[in-house]
């Protein structure tokens, strides 16, 4: 098929909604393909580049994809990649992905672009891989579509960015396998990073109840009052819409909860994230009752204590994003720590060869966390 790729306009919203329904059915979990007002806003957002592919002969909408960014950040998210079922195998997905990368990474506007890719088939993984994206981990049970699905994390960096990573002296030993896997995937080195014993888990009131406040506008205002400078928090492209707090209001945990996809991202805590570390069990339990079957947190690789605290509460490092955050002339690595309260079934997961080591690493880490060690009686 000969296609014309051009920037989306608000006039395309109705056709775009039909496209996403044709591809994903009624279960697409994001507003990008379902909410007309949000779609129109994103199309006109100066930090979002949304491209569509049209049949050169008929003008019909055949594909769509976007890179979404935000003010003050040089990281983007590839999302909404969809090709009409009648045009699968036409190469449109790759054309859209490459056009987006050329206009963002290639134009020097972003340092990296990441994508969370479905694992129901190898096709989506191969599309991004052919366009320079490399696997960085697996996110088991990350989203609820027709059923619970695991996602793969891929990213593509601008030239030279990975060479400017800030060294990390030590990490909890449970991350060693993931670091080795990322080395093989991206061709970088963690030879000077020592695996060490986890730090003691912080004391906390694990059974204490937490109140959940679901008032998105209020939560956003309060979040920006508490954290006027992004330097005190970092979770790109996730704006909190809920907060959790104990009865005495001693701290506040900010999170983004997607009820459609039944997943949650922990963004930060006030007055200090470390203060809430002892409450992780209660936080996770509260979010589970609120409908989140999957909870994740983005933790700096150099924060040994935070990584240890999450590990002590059953969170597993499933992905590592090297050079994710720019700080002056250097870049910091981040770990995706996740915990799911639902049964993980990898039988339906299809992973392409480059992603397989990450799945193996996760399974090993999960077994070390949740299966008792065997003792041999003499």
Coordinates of C-alpha atoms in Angstrom, one line a residue:
X1 CA 0.0 0.0 0.0
X2 CA 1.2 3.5 -0.8
X3 CA 0.5 5.8 2.1
X4 CA 0.9 9.4 3.0
X5 CA 2.1 10.2 6.5
X6 CA 1.1 13.5 7.9
X7 CA 0.4 15.2 11.2
X8 CA -3.0 14.5 12.7
X9 CA -5.6 17.3 13.1
X10 CA -8.7 17.6 15.3
X11 CA -10.8 16.8 12.3
X12 CA -9.3 13.2 12.4
X13 CA -10.7 12.4 15.9
X14 CA -13.8 10.5 14.8
X15 CA -11.8 8.4 12.2
X16 CA -9.1 7.8 14.8
X17 CA -11.6 6.4 17.3
X18 CA -12.9 4.0 14.7
X19 CA -9.4 2.9 13.9
X20 CA -8.6 2.2 17.5
X21 CA -11.8 0.3 18.0
X22 CA -11.1 -1.8 14.9
X23 CA -7.7 -2.7 16.2
X24 CA -8.3 -3.1 20.0
X25 CA -12.1 -3.5 20.3
X26 CA -13.8 -1.8 23.3
X27 CA -10.9 -2.5 25.8
X28 CA -8.3 0.1 24.8
X29 CA -7.3 1.4 28.2
X30 CA -6.1 4.9 27.3
X31 CA -7.9 8.2 26.5
X32 CA -5.6 8.6 23.4
X33 CA -7.9 6.3 21.4
X34 CA -11.2 6.7 23.2
X35 CA -11.8 10.2 24.6
X36 CA -12.5 12.8 21.9
X37 CA -11.7 15.8 24.1
X38 CA -8.4 14.3 25.3
X39 CA -7.5 13.2 21.7
X40 CA -8.1 16.7 20.4
X41 CA -6.0 18.2 23.2
X42 CA -3.1 15.9 22.5
X43 CA -3.2 16.5 18.8
X44 CA -2.8 20.3 19.5
X45 CA -0.3 19.8 22.4
X46 CA 3.1 21.3 21.3
X47 CA 4.8 18.5 23.3
X48 CA 3.0 15.7 21.4
X49 CA 3.7 14.7 17.8
X50 CA 0.8 12.6 16.4
X51 CA 1.1 11.2 12.9
X52 CA -1.5 9.4 10.8
X53 CA -1.1 7.3 7.6
X54 CA -3.6 7.7 4.8
X55 CA -4.2 5.6 1.8
X56 CA -2.7 7.7 -1.1
X57 CA -5.5 6.6 -3.4
X58 CA -8.6 7.0 -1.2
X59 CA -7.4 9.2 1.7
X60 CA -8.8 6.7 4.2
X61 CA -7.1 6.5 7.6
X62 CA -5.0 3.4 7.8
X63 CA -2.6 3.9 10.7
X64 CA -1.8 6.1 13.7
X65 CA 1.0 6.7 16.2
X66 CA 2.2 9.4 18.5
X67 CA 5.2 10.4 20.6
X68 CA 4.0 12.2 23.7
X69 CA 6.3 14.4 25.8
X70 CA 5.9 17.0 28.5
X71 CA 7.3 20.4 29.4
X72 CA 10.8 20.4 30.8
X73 CA 11.5 16.7 29.9
X74 CA 13.6 15.3 27.1
X75 CA 12.0 11.8 27.2
X76 CA 9.0 10.8 25.0
X77 CA 6.6 7.9 24.9
X78 CA 5.7 6.1 21.7
X79 CA 2.0 5.3 22.1
X80 CA -1.1 4.6 20.1
X81 CA 0.6 2.6 17.4
X82 CA -2.2 1.1 15.4
X83 CA -2.6 -0.1 11.8
X84 CA -6.0 -1.1 10.5
X85 CA -6.5 -4.8 10.3
X86 CA -7.0 -4.6 6.5
X87 CA -3.4 -3.1 6.2
X88 CA -1.4 -5.4 8.5
X89 CA 1.8 -6.5 6.9
X90 CA 2.0 -3.4 4.8
X91 CA 4.9 -1.9 6.7
X92 CA 2.9 1.1 7.9
X93 CA 3.7 0.5 11.6
X94 CA 7.4 0.7 10.8
X95 CA 7.0 3.8 8.6
X96 CA 5.0 5.6 11.3
X97 CA 7.6 4.7 14.0
X98 CA 10.5 5.8 12.0
X99 CA 8.9 9.1 11.0
X100 CA 8.2 9.9 14.6
X101 CA 11.7 9.1 15.7
X102 CA 13.2 11.2 12.9
X103 CA 11.1 14.2 13.9
X104 CA 11.9 13.9 17.6
X105 CA 15.2 12.0 18.3
X106 CA 16.6 12.8 14.9
X107 CA 15.7 16.5 15.2
X108 CA 17.5 16.7 18.6
X109 CA 14.3 17.4 20.5
X110 CA 14.4 14.3 22.8
X111 CA 17.2 12.2 24.4
X112 CA 15.2 9.0 24.3
X113 CA 11.8 7.5 23.4
X114 CA 10.3 4.5 25.1
X115 CA 7.5 2.1 24.2
X116 CA 5.5 -0.5 26.2
X117 CA 4.8 -3.2 23.7
X118 CA 2.2 -6.0 23.8
X119 CA 3.5 -9.6 24.1
X120 CA 0.5 -11.4 22.5
X121 CA 2.6 -11.8 19.4
X122 CA 6.1 -11.0 18.3
X123 CA 5.0 -8.6 15.6
X124 CA 4.9 -5.4 17.8
X125 CA 8.3 -6.2 19.3
X126 CA 9.8 -6.7 15.8
X127 CA 8.3 -3.4 14.5
X128 CA 10.0 -1.3 17.2
X129 CA 13.2 -3.4 17.0
X130 CA 13.5 -2.7 13.3
X131 CA 13.3 1.0 14.1
X132 CA 16.2 1.1 16.5
X133 CA 14.4 0.3 19.8
X134 CA 16.1 -2.2 22.2
X135 CA 14.4 -4.3 24.9
X136 CA 15.0 -3.3 28.5
X137 CA 12.6 -5.5 30.4
X138 CA 9.3 -7.2 31.0
X139 CA 6.3 -5.8 32.9
X140 CA 4.2 -8.9 33.9
X141 CA 0.4 -8.4 34.3
X142 CA 0.9 -4.7 33.5
X143 CA -2.5 -4.0 31.9
X144 CA -6.0 -5.4 31.6
X145 CA -7.3 -5.6 28.0
X146 CA -9.4 -8.6 27.1
X147 CA -7.5 -10.3 29.9
X148 CA -4.3 -9.6 31.9
X149 CA -1.4 -8.9 29.6
X150 CA 2.3 -8.5 30.1
X151 CA 4.1 -5.7 28.3
X152 CA 7.7 -5.4 27.2
X153 CA 9.7 -2.1 27.7
X154 CA 11.7 -0.9 24.7
X155 CA 13.6 2.3 24.2
X156 CA 15.7 4.1 21.6
X157 CA 18.3 6.7 22.6
X158 CA 19.9 9.6 20.8
X159 CA 23.5 9.0 19.8
X160 CA 26.0 9.5 22.6
X161 CA 23.4 9.6 25.4
X162 CA 24.2 6.1 26.8
X163 CA 27.9 7.1 27.0
X164 CA 27.1 9.8 29.5
X165 CA 25.5 7.7 32.2
X166 CA 26.3 8.6 35.8
X167 CA 28.1 5.6 37.4
X168 CA 26.5 3.7 40.2
X169 CA 28.7 2.1 42.9
X170 CA 26.4 -0.6 44.2
X171 CA 22.9 -2.1 43.9
X172 CA 21.0 -4.8 45.8
X173 CA 22.2 -8.3 44.7
X174 CA 18.8 -9.2 43.4
X175 CA 19.3 -6.8 40.5
X176 CA 22.5 -8.4 39.2
X177 CA 20.9 -10.6 36.6
X178 CA 18.9 -7.7 35.2
X179 CA 22.0 -5.6 34.9
X180 CA 23.8 -8.3 33.0
X181 CA 20.8 -8.7 30.7
X182 CA 20.7 -5.0 29.9
X183 CA 24.5 -5.1 29.2
X184 CA 23.9 -7.7 26.5
X185 CA 20.9 -5.8 25.0
X186 CA 22.3 -2.3 24.8
X187 CA 26.1 -3.0 24.7
X188 CA 26.8 -1.0 27.9
X189 CA 28.7 -2.0 31.0
X190 CA 27.9 -2.3 34.7
X191 CA 31.3 -3.9 35.5
X192 CA 32.0 -1.3 38.1
X193 CA 28.6 -1.7 39.9
X194 CA 28.9 -4.1 42.8
X195 CA 25.9 -6.3 43.8
X196 CA 25.6 -6.0 47.6
X197 CA 23.2 -7.2 50.3
X198 CA 19.9 -5.3 50.6
X199 CA 19.6 -2.7 53.3
X200 CA 17.4 -3.5 56.2
X201 CA 13.7 -2.9 55.5
X202 CA 12.4 0.2 57.2
X203 CA 10.0 -0.2 60.2
X204 CA 6.4 0.7 59.4
X205 CA 2.8 0.2 60.4
X206 CA 2.0 -2.4 57.8
X207 CA -1.5 -3.0 59.1
X208 CA -2.5 0.6 59.5
X209 CA -5.4 1.7 57.2
X210 CA -4.9 4.3 54.5
X211 CA -7.5 6.7 53.1
X212 CA -7.5 7.0 49.3
X213 CA -8.5 10.4 47.9
X214 CA -9.9 10.2 44.3
X215 CA -10.4 13.8 43.2
X216 CA -8.1 14.2 40.2
X217 CA -8.2 18.0 40.0
X218 CA -7.6 18.4 43.7
X219 CA -4.8 15.9 43.7
X220 CA -3.0 17.6 40.7
X221 CA -3.2 21.0 42.5
X222 CA -1.9 19.6 45.7
X223 CA 0.8 17.7 44.0
X224 CA 2.1 20.8 42.3
X225 CA 1.9 22.7 45.5
X226 CA 4.0 20.0 47.3
X227 CA 6.4 19.5 44.4
X228 CA 6.8 22.8 42.5
X229 CA 10.2 21.6 41.3
X230 CA 10.4 18.4 39.2
X231 CA 13.8 17.7 40.8
X232 CA 12.0 16.3 43.8
X233 CA 10.0 13.8 41.8
X234 CA 10.4 12.0 38.5
X235 CA 7.9 9.9 36.7
X236 CA 7.6 11.2 33.1
X237 CA 4.2 11.3 31.5
X238 CA 2.4 10.2 34.7
X239 CA 0.3 12.9 36.4
X240 CA -1.1 11.7 39.8
X241 CA -4.8 11.4 40.1
X242 CA -5.1 9.9 43.6
X243 CA -3.4 10.2 46.9
X244 CA -3.1 7.9 49.9
X245 CA -2.7 9.1 53.4
X246 CA -3.0 7.7 57.0
X247 CA -5.6 9.0 59.4
X248 CA -3.2 11.5 61.0
X249 CA -2.1 12.9 57.6
X250 CA 1.5 12.2 58.5
X251 CA 2.4 11.6 54.8
X252 CA 0.9 11.6 51.4
X253 CA 1.6 9.1 48.6
X254 CA 0.8 10.3 45.1
X255 CA -0.1 7.8 42.4
X256 CA -1.7 7.5 38.9
X257 CA -4.5 4.9 38.9
X258 CA -5.9 3.7 35.6
X259 CA -9.2 1.9 36.4
X260 CA -9.8 0.7 32.9
X261 CA -6.4 -1.0 32.6
X262 CA -6.4 -1.8 36.3
X263 CA -2.9 -0.7 36.9
X264 CA -1.2 1.9 39.1
X265 CA 2.1 3.9 39.1
X266 CA 3.4 5.2 42.4
X267 CA 4.8 8.7 41.6
X268 CA 6.2 10.0 44.9
X269 CA 5.5 10.8 48.5
X270 CA 5.4 13.9 50.8
X271 CA 7.3 15.0 52.8
X272 CA 9.9 12.5 51.7
X273 CA 9.6 9.2 49.7
X274 CA 11.8 7.4 52.2
X275 CA 9.3 8.3 55.0
X276 CA 6.6 6.2 53.3
X277 CA 8.9 3.2 52.5
X278 CA 7.7 1.4 55.6
X279 CA 4.1 1.7 54.5
X280 CA 4.5 -0.1 51.1
X281 CA 2.6 -3.1 52.2
X282 CA -0.4 -1.0 53.3
X283 CA -0.1 1.2 50.2
X284 CA -0.2 -1.9 47.9
X285 CA -3.1 -3.4 49.8
X286 CA -5.1 -0.2 49.6
X287 CA -4.5 0.0 45.8
X288 CA -5.5 -3.6 45.3
X289 CA -8.8 -2.9 47.0
X290 CA -9.2 0.1 44.7
X291 CA -8.9 -2.3 41.7
X292 CA -5.2 -2.2 40.8
X293 CA -4.0 -5.6 39.9
X294 CA -0.5 -4.3 39.0
X295 CA 1.5 -1.6 40.9
X296 CA 4.8 -0.2 39.7
X297 CA 7.4 2.4 40.8
X298 CA 10.3 4.0 39.0
X299 CA 13.3 4.0 41.3
X300 CA 16.8 5.6 40.6
X301 CA 19.4 2.8 40.3
X302 CA 21.6 4.7 42.7
X303 CA 19.0 4.6 45.5
X304 CA 20.0 1.4 47.2
X305 CA 17.8 1.9 50.2
X306 CA 14.7 2.5 48.1
X307 CA 15.4 -0.5 45.9
X308 CA 15.9 -2.6 49.0
X309 CA 12.6 -1.4 50.6
X310 CA 10.6 -2.2 47.5
X311 CA 12.3 -5.6 47.2
X312 CA 11.4 -6.4 50.8
X313 CA 7.7 -5.8 50.0
X314 CA 7.7 -8.2 47.1
X315 CA 8.3 -5.7 44.3
X316 CA 10.5 -7.2 41.5
X317 CA 12.9 -5.4 39.2
X318 CA 11.5 -6.3 35.8
X319 CA 13.1 -3.6 33.7
X320 CA 16.0 -1.1 33.7
X321 CA 15.9 2.2 31.7
X322 CA 19.5 3.4 31.3
X323 CA 20.1 7.1 30.8
X324 CA 16.5 7.9 31.5
X325 CA 16.9 11.2 33.2
X326 CA 19.2 14.1 32.2
X327 CA 21.0 15.9 35.1
X328 CA 23.3 18.6 33.8
X329 CA 25.6 16.8 31.4
X330 CA 25.0 13.3 32.8
X331 CA 22.1 10.8 32.7
X332 CA 20.7 8.7 35.5
X333 CA 19.5 5.1 35.2
X334 CA 16.1 4.0 36.6
X335 CA 14.6 0.7 37.6
X336 CA 11.0 -0.4 37.1
X337 CA 9.9 -2.2 40.3
X338 CA 6.5 -3.9 40.0
X339 CA 4.2 -6.1 42.1
X340 CA 1.1 -7.9 40.9
X341 CA -1.5 -9.4 43.1
X342 CA -2.9 -11.6 40.4
X343 CA -1.7 -14.9 39.0
X344 CA 1.0 -14.5 36.4
X345 CA 0.4 -16.7 33.4
X346 CA 3.2 -16.6 30.8
X347 CA 1.7 -19.4 28.6
X348 CA 0.2 -16.8 26.2
X349 CA 3.3 -14.6 26.2
X350 CA 5.2 -14.5 22.9
X351 CA 8.7 -13.0 23.1
X352 CA 11.1 -12.4 20.3
X353 CA 14.6 -13.7 20.8
X354 CA 16.1 -10.4 22.1
X355 CA 13.5 -10.2 24.8
X356 CA 13.8 -13.8 26.0
X357 CA 16.7 -13.1 28.5
X358 CA 14.6 -10.5 30.2
X359 CA 11.7 -12.9 30.7
X360 CA 14.2 -15.5 32.0
X361 CA 15.7 -12.9 34.4
X362 CA 12.2 -11.9 35.7
X363 CA 11.1 -15.6 36.3
X364 CA 14.4 -16.2 38.2
X365 CA 13.9 -13.1 40.4
X366 CA 10.2 -14.0 41.0
X367 CA 11.2 -17.5 42.1
X368 CA 13.8 -16.1 44.5
X369 CA 11.3 -13.7 46.0
X370 CA 8.2 -15.9 46.3
X371 CA 9.4 -19.6 46.4
X372 CA 10.9 -21.0 49.5
X373 CA 14.5 -22.2 49.3
X374 CA 14.9 -25.9 49.4
X375 CA 16.8 -27.5 52.3
X376 CA 18.4 -30.8 51.8
X377 CA 18.3 -33.1 54.8
X378 CA 21.5 -35.0 55.5

